[in-house]
Every structure is written in structure tokens, then in C-alpha cells.
XYZ file of C-alpha atoms in Angstrom:
348
model
C 0.000 0.000 0.000
C 1.327 3.435 -0.897
C 1.567 6.246 1.710
C -1.261 8.019 -0.107
C -3.484 4.938 0.209
C -2.568 4.574 3.887
C -3.566 8.193 4.516
C -6.789 7.671 2.575
C -7.715 4.704 4.758
C -7.167 6.684 7.950
C -9.082 9.705 6.724
C -11.950 7.392 5.749
C -12.037 5.990 9.282
C -10.372 2.644 8.528
C -7.283 1.298 10.326
C -4.152 0.470 8.285
C -1.784 -2.223 9.478
C 0.967 -1.324 11.929
C 3.650 -1.866 9.267
C 1.773 0.289 6.742
C 1.619 3.070 9.287
C 5.328 2.639 10.050
C 6.053 3.150 6.343
C 3.814 6.202 6.310
C 5.789 7.830 9.131
C 9.007 7.167 7.220
C 7.643 8.870 4.111
C 6.457 11.820 6.222
C 9.818 12.084 7.967
C 11.521 12.147 4.543
C 9.393 15.163 3.604
C 7.484 13.263 0.926
C 3.918 13.897 2.113
C 1.918 17.093 1.504
C 1.012 19.374 4.398
C -2.759 19.058 3.916
C -2.560 15.264 4.014
C -0.410 15.319 7.174
C -2.907 17.583 8.925
C -5.774 15.293 7.909
C -3.921 12.206 9.153
C -3.114 13.847 12.499
C -6.723 14.940 12.897
C -7.987 11.442 12.074
C -5.603 9.768 14.522
C -6.481 12.232 17.270
C -10.232 11.935 16.696
C -10.450 8.131 16.709
C -10.259 5.992 19.862
C -6.637 5.228 20.709
C -5.424 2.218 18.724
C -2.519 0.082 19.913
C -1.103 -0.652 16.456
C -1.196 2.984 15.340
C 0.426 4.105 18.587
C 3.140 1.467 18.532
C 3.999 2.177 14.879
C 4.796 5.801 15.754
C 6.824 4.970 18.859
C 8.690 2.180 17.059
C 9.560 4.459 14.145
C 10.888 7.201 16.429
C 12.943 4.858 18.609
C 14.407 2.890 15.690
C 15.164 5.934 13.533
C 16.333 8.252 16.311
C 17.588 6.036 19.172
C 17.516 7.702 22.610
C 20.784 9.417 23.558
C 22.681 7.852 26.457
C 24.092 10.743 28.487
C 26.796 9.726 30.990
C 25.008 11.388 33.919
C 21.652 9.811 33.005
C 22.737 6.233 33.623
C 20.523 5.981 36.733
C 18.077 8.737 35.827
C 14.301 8.428 35.981
C 11.701 10.364 34.010
C 8.378 11.328 35.656
C 5.719 12.321 33.148
C 2.063 11.906 32.234
C 0.319 11.307 28.929
C -2.099 14.182 29.548
C -5.870 14.155 29.498
C -8.190 13.452 32.395
C -8.941 15.700 35.331
C -6.849 18.775 35.924
C -4.566 18.886 38.979
C -1.630 20.991 40.094
C 1.729 20.061 38.537
C 2.321 16.858 40.468
C 5.098 15.237 38.451
C 7.089 18.474 38.126
C 6.926 18.982 41.892
C 7.877 15.347 42.488
C 10.963 15.718 40.276
C 12.571 18.129 42.754
C 11.751 15.796 45.638
C 13.369 12.819 43.901
C 16.548 14.789 43.181
C 16.721 16.065 46.764
C 16.260 12.513 48.060
C 19.288 11.163 46.212
C 17.707 10.142 42.915
C 18.445 11.500 39.437
C 15.645 12.915 37.291
C 15.717 13.717 33.593
C 12.174 14.924 33.111
C 10.324 15.320 29.845
C 7.140 17.346 29.492
C 5.549 20.190 27.586
C 3.435 23.281 27.858
C -0.189 22.811 28.829
C -2.082 20.263 26.772
C -5.083 19.072 28.782
C -4.654 21.380 31.788
C -4.268 25.123 32.083
C -0.607 24.984 33.121
C 1.897 22.448 31.817
C 5.340 21.384 32.964
C 6.986 23.620 30.374
C 5.021 26.638 31.578
C 6.141 26.056 35.169
C 9.788 25.546 34.230
C 9.895 28.695 32.103
C 8.378 30.739 34.916
C 10.930 29.348 37.383
C 13.839 30.330 35.146
C 14.542 26.739 34.179
C 13.909 27.052 30.454
C 15.331 24.005 28.777
C 18.094 23.844 26.174
C 18.651 21.502 23.265
C 22.323 21.111 24.246
C 23.120 17.619 25.512
C 26.230 19.011 27.195
C 24.118 21.439 29.241
C 21.632 18.713 30.164
C 24.411 16.369 31.267
C 26.135 19.117 33.276
C 22.894 20.025 35.030
C 22.285 16.385 35.904
C 25.756 16.128 37.402
C 25.450 19.371 39.355
C 21.809 19.332 40.472
C 20.601 15.749 40.150
C 17.903 16.800 37.709
C 17.485 18.286 34.246
C 14.686 18.803 31.754
C 14.459 17.529 28.178
C 14.006 20.357 25.679
C 11.179 20.084 23.113
C 13.721 20.886 20.363
C 15.637 17.736 21.272
C 12.819 15.429 20.165
C 12.940 13.576 16.833
C 12.756 15.782 13.701
C 9.488 14.094 12.731
C 7.798 15.724 15.738
C 8.902 19.167 14.571
C 7.772 18.379 11.024
C 4.308 17.426 12.263
C 4.035 20.559 14.420
C 5.033 22.782 11.478
C 2.522 21.030 9.223
C -0.243 21.782 11.734
C 0.450 25.537 11.733
C -1.278 27.921 12.101
C -3.460 25.594 14.178
C -2.239 25.000 17.748
C -0.655 21.550 17.764
C -2.676 20.468 20.787
C -5.839 20.942 18.706
C -4.972 18.097 16.325
C -1.915 16.566 17.973
C -3.530 14.589 20.783
C -2.236 11.356 19.246
C 1.398 12.543 19.312
C 1.147 14.306 22.673
C -0.189 11.204 24.402
C 2.885 9.275 23.224
C 5.391 11.902 24.339
C 6.615 9.915 27.370
C 7.488 6.941 25.137
C 9.562 8.976 22.671
C 11.699 10.848 25.195
C 15.012 11.628 23.404
C 17.172 10.302 26.243
C 17.972 6.800 27.419
C 17.631 6.308 31.160
C 17.067 3.712 33.832
C 13.275 4.019 33.938
C 10.285 6.151 33.047
C 7.381 6.611 35.450
C 4.531 7.239 33.017
C 1.046 8.240 34.103
C -2.052 7.515 32.013
C -5.398 9.180 32.697
C -7.601 6.353 31.389
C -7.463 2.619 31.988
C -7.516 1.996 28.223
C -4.457 4.196 27.710
C -2.767 2.667 30.767
C -3.088 -0.793 29.209
C -1.975 0.375 25.760
C 1.094 2.263 26.969
C 2.008 -0.715 29.140
C 1.795 -3.031 26.125
C 3.935 -0.697 23.985
C 6.557 -0.412 26.720
C 6.506 -4.189 27.198
C 6.817 -5.156 23.527
C 9.422 -2.482 22.718
C 11.344 -3.192 25.963
C 11.128 0.383 27.221
C 11.999 0.401 30.940
C 8.960 1.931 32.568
C 6.487 1.880 35.425
C 2.957 2.772 34.347
C 0.695 4.477 36.896
C -2.988 5.412 36.855
C -5.548 6.795 39.267
C -9.009 5.306 38.925
C -10.342 8.838 39.420
C -9.104 9.640 35.911
C -5.736 11.282 36.576
C -2.368 10.426 35.015
C -0.535 10.231 38.344
C -0.814 8.414 41.651
C -3.146 10.230 44.046
C -3.531 10.346 47.820
C -7.245 9.684 47.335
C -9.069 6.808 45.630
C -7.596 3.647 44.132
C -4.374 3.632 42.123
C -2.787 0.992 39.964
C 0.735 0.502 38.677
C 2.707 -2.016 36.653
C 6.294 -2.385 35.479
C 6.802 -2.855 31.746
C 8.167 -6.357 32.320
C 5.109 -7.463 34.299
C 1.799 -8.809 33.019
C -0.724 -7.875 35.699
C -1.001 -4.472 37.414
C -0.863 -3.893 41.162
C -3.699 -2.070 42.920
C -2.965 0.289 45.768
C -4.947 2.652 47.959
C -3.313 5.469 49.943
C -4.462 3.762 53.135
C -2.177 0.822 52.261
C 0.729 3.205 52.909
C -0.819 5.104 55.800
C -1.827 8.027 53.560
C -4.990 9.707 52.367
C -6.743 10.558 55.624
C -9.362 13.287 55.013
C -8.143 13.807 51.439
C -10.382 14.648 48.481
C -9.815 15.132 44.773
C -10.860 18.773 44.979
C -7.837 19.473 47.202
C -5.554 18.492 44.303
C -7.101 20.807 41.731
C -4.825 23.004 39.658
C -5.122 26.741 39.175
C -3.416 29.332 37.022
C 0.355 29.617 36.658
C 0.792 31.774 39.766
C -1.328 29.454 41.907
C 0.432 26.313 40.709
C 3.869 27.777 41.381
C 2.731 28.734 44.886
C 1.509 25.157 45.458
C 4.801 23.747 44.175
C 6.997 25.975 46.339
C 4.884 25.370 49.441
C 5.219 21.613 49.026
C 8.956 21.802 48.362
C 9.424 23.821 51.556
C 7.435 21.313 53.610
C 4.460 23.701 53.934
C 2.024 22.070 51.524
C -1.394 20.715 52.405
C -1.579 17.096 53.547
C -3.388 15.937 50.384
C -0.987 17.659 47.978
C 2.153 16.691 49.881
C 1.122 13.036 50.179
C 0.289 12.900 46.472
C 3.725 14.266 45.596
C 5.336 11.800 48.028
C 3.535 8.907 46.306
C 4.831 9.887 42.877
C 8.317 10.717 44.120
C 8.351 7.427 46.024
C 7.477 5.521 42.861
C 10.312 7.253 41.000
C 12.762 6.440 43.807
C 11.598 2.833 43.642
C 11.872 2.708 39.835
C 15.338 4.242 39.987
C 16.619 1.769 42.560
C 17.046 4.281 45.398
C 14.265 2.554 47.359
C 13.690 -1.176 47.622
C 9.899 -0.845 47.725
C 7.273 1.771 46.948
C 6.553 2.135 50.656
C 10.218 2.837 51.378
C 10.305 5.344 48.520
C 7.320 7.212 49.938
C 8.917 7.309 53.390
C 12.182 8.674 51.949
C 10.268 11.316 49.996
C 8.231 12.425 53.011
C 11.312 12.645 55.221
C 13.081 14.730 52.600
C 10.080 17.058 52.142
C 9.752 17.659 55.869
C 13.305 18.998 55.868
C 12.659 21.452 53.008
C 15.501 19.905 50.977
C 13.516 19.866 47.701
C 13.214 23.647 47.827
C 16.970 23.945 48.180
C 17.296 21.709 45.125
C 15.008 24.066 43.200
C 17.124 27.050 44.199
C 20.304 25.220 43.213
C 18.831 24.387 39.798
C 17.798 28.015 39.313
C 21.298 29.213 40.204
C 22.830 26.721 37.773
C 20.514 27.816 34.949
C 21.180 31.506 35.658
C 24.941 30.946 35.614
C 24.727 29.157 32.282
C 22.450 31.722 30.618
C 25.253 34.076 29.441
C 27.174 31.134 27.948
C 24.093 29.914 26.080
C 23.372 33.413 24.787
C 26.972 33.681 23.496
C 26.647 30.363 21.669
C 23.340 31.424 20.115
């Protein structure tokens, strides 16, 4: 089947084979497909229910064509990121990243500006003076100095940029849901593990299957309340990419969640979310928010080998947060970024 026929099938609401879709992404990456067709294909993929074969074809093409870079300082690093969608909360995974680094872990976090919520990871980082750079040398140096760094959008595979340009002048999030939901699986860096949150059970199962079949080291997490992170309220589930069946966990299993409610985890505007983040990092956050961050940080510490169990990871995270160490890590990262800014400007 030709790329044009593959696109025609998708636009007509039919599902091509996984290999046909893989070939289509290659033709698109080579610049051989017209802009209008690319936009129509993206819109069709984003409008239809998520399909395992279509998702895996994209991830497989990216990872085989542009293998993740193995930075020296990222050998034991963990990524903490969600697929987007679901109910809006404050920036849980971004907050947890600072806790993990302060607790002795290494975090190389991917993320983007807001997709399903009002404020995304990229928005928070820019506001904090931690704008990311496409330089691998900078990323590696920040990992060595601060224990955490942030993957720049420009560092992703060229196909992602080509698709975003094709979508213009439309905002990419309008027709790019398909690509955005796979962002955690196409992170440009190789690392020890990814903690990937999915907001729906269907997506949780699909991302798990992709990670399993493509041997991507990952722990998938999901809140049954429809959030792409672990929460200190309700039932959560998680599974490692090498496992078959997921584990179920309630906050009470770890002595958490007393008097917590989903409304206490709601996100606000940029100013409000930064205030929530800094309060938690200083050990001044609300019980519900702080326990939710501890759960996600604990999972990352467990995935990265710092903790032997999830329970131990949560305990380490809570102990670290009570001391205010994560806030000192934030300030150290800001100082590092500020010191590097003149050098980056000179290079540019």
C-alpha cells in the first residue's frame, strides 16, 4: 500500500496495518507527504479511539530511527511524566521531580506546555527560570550538578517538529492529541526508567503493552479517578513494563490519604500552581498535595533503585520534604541555569 493509500484509509475511518503506518511515518519524515494530508492524518488519529497498532507504529519508528541518547550522567536517571488528558490537577510530576533529586535520585524529566490542563510542565519551568536547552552538554552538566534536568522540546525527533510545522497555524494540541499522548514513550534520552502516568485505563493498558513489547523500561501508573498520576485519594494501579498484571494500591495501604479529596488536588493558574509547588517543596504544603507528591516521588525512587519498595520510597520522599531539601534543590537548579544563561546566549 502506498503512503497516499494509507492516509486515505485513515481519513476514511479505517485502520491500516501497523507496518503500513510505520512506512507512512518514514515517508512523512523524509518530507514526501503534503502538508494538507499530514494535517488530515493527524486529525484522524487524534479523533479516533486510541489504537494500539497505530500508537506502537509511531513509537517504534521514532525509537528505531532516532535512538535515545545515552548521556553519561543519566545512567541511573528516571523520568516522571504523564500522557495528559483526564482531570486537571496541580503540577504533580514536576513537583515530584525536585523531591526525587533532593532525596538522592536523578531525574531527567520530559514534558511540555499545557495540553489538557491550564498549566503544563513547560510553563512552570519557564516561569521558574529553568527554560530548557537543546544542548546535551548542558543537560548532562545540570544532571551532574543538580541531580535533575529537563528535556528540551527541540531535542525530540525531527518528525515531531515536522508534524508541528505542518499543523500551523493551528495550535498543535488541537490536532496533535495522538502525538502528545505518546510523548513519554519517545523521550530523546535513554535512562534507567520512566514513570509514566495515564489518565484512562484503556491508555494505561496500551502504553504498558507498547513499553513491554518495545522493551522500554517503565512503570505505568494510573488513578481510577481519571488522573495520570498516583493520588492520595481513591484507588491507584501501577505495573512495570516487564510485568503482566497491574498492582492495585490505595493510599491507606501506605498510611496516607486521611481526610483527602480530589478537589484538594485541583490546579489553578500559573501563579497558583507555582505557589503550590513551592509550598510543598518547603514542607508547607497541604496534607493531600504533599502526600500525592510523596507517592509519585516514592514511585520514582523505587523505579530508579534508590528505594527497595514503593513504601520505602514514599517514606524517603516524606522525610526529605519535611526537611525542606527539595526547595533547596530548586534554588540550586535556578542558580545553575542563571549561571549558564550568558554562555548559552553567546553560543546562540
